[in-house]
Tab-separated table of C-alpha atoms in Angstrom:
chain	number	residue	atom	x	y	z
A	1	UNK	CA	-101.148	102.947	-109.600
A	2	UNK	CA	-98.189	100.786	-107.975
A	3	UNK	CA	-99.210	98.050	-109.541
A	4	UNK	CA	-99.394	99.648	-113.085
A	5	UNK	CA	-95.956	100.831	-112.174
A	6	UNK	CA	-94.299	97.134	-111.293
A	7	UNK	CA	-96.198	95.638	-114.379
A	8	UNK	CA	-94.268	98.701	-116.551
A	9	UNK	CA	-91.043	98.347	-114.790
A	10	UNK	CA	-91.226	94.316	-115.444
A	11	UNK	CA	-92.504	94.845	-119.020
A	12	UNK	CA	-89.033	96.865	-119.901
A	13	UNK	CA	-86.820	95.142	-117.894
A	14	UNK	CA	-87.677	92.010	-119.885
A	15	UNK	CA	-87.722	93.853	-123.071
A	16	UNK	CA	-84.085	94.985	-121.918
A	17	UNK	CA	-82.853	91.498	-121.286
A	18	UNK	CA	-84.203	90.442	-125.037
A	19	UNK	CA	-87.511	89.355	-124.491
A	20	UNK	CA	-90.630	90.151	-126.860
A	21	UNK	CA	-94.271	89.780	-125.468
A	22	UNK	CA	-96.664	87.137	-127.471
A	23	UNK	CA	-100.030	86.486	-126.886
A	24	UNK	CA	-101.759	83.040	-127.692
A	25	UNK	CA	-104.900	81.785	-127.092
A	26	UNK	CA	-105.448	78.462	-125.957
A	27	UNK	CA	-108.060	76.001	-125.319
A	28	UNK	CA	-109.227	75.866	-121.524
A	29	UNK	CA	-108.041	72.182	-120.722
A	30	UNK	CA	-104.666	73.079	-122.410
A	31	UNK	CA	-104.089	76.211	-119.712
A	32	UNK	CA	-105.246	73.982	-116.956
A	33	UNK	CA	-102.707	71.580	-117.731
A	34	UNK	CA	-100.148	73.844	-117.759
A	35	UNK	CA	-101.264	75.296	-114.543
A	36	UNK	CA	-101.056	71.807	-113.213
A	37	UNK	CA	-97.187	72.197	-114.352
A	38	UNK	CA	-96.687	74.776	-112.603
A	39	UNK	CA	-97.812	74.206	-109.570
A	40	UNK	CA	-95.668	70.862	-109.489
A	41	UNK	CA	-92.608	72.791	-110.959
A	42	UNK	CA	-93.429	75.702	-108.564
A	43	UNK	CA	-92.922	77.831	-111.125
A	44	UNK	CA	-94.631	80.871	-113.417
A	45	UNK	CA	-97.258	80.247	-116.549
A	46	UNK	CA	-94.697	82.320	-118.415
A	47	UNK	CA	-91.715	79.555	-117.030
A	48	UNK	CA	-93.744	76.423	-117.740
A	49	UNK	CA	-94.730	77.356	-121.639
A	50	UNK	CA	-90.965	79.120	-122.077
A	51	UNK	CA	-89.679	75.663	-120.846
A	52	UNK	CA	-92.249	73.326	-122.863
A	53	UNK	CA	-91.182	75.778	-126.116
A	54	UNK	CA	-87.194	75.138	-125.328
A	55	UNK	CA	-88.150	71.104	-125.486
A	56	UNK	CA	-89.370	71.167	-128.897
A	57	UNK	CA	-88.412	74.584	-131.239
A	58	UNK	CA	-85.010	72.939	-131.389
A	59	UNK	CA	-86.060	69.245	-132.664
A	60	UNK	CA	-86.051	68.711	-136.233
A	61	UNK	CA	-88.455	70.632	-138.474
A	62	UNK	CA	-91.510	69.607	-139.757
A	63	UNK	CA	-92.522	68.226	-143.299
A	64	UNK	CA	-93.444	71.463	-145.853
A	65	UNK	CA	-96.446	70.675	-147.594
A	66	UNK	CA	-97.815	73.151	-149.550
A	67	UNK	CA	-100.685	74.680	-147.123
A	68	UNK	CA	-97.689	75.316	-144.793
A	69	UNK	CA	-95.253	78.048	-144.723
A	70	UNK	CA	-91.508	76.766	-144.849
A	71	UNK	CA	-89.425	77.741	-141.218
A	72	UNK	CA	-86.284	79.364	-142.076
């Protein structure tokens, strides 16, 4: 039950600092190389893909083409 407890009190304390919870599945080799990141960056899974995401939301935007929803 302790642990139940920690996972709720981490779930809203991250919610209270502005956080939102996604999940995403993704192909085996692509979460062991992110687990390879993080044990070189001795950090979390959540750290690694938050960082990776940082590097490349902010570059420029892709081409629309017309299968593809526009970002806004």
């Amino acid at each position: 039950m302790l642990s139940q407890d920690r996972k709720a009190a981490s779930r809203k304390r991250r919610r209270d600092e502005g956080f939102k919870p996604i999940e995403v599945w993704l192909p085996e080799h692509m979460i062991e190389k992110i687990d390879q990141m993080k044990e070189m960056s001795f950090s979390s899974r959540e750290a690694v893909i938050m960082a990776l995401l940082q590097d490349t939301v902010g570059l420029q935007r892709p081409v629309q083409t017309g299968d593809q929803p526009a970002l806004l």
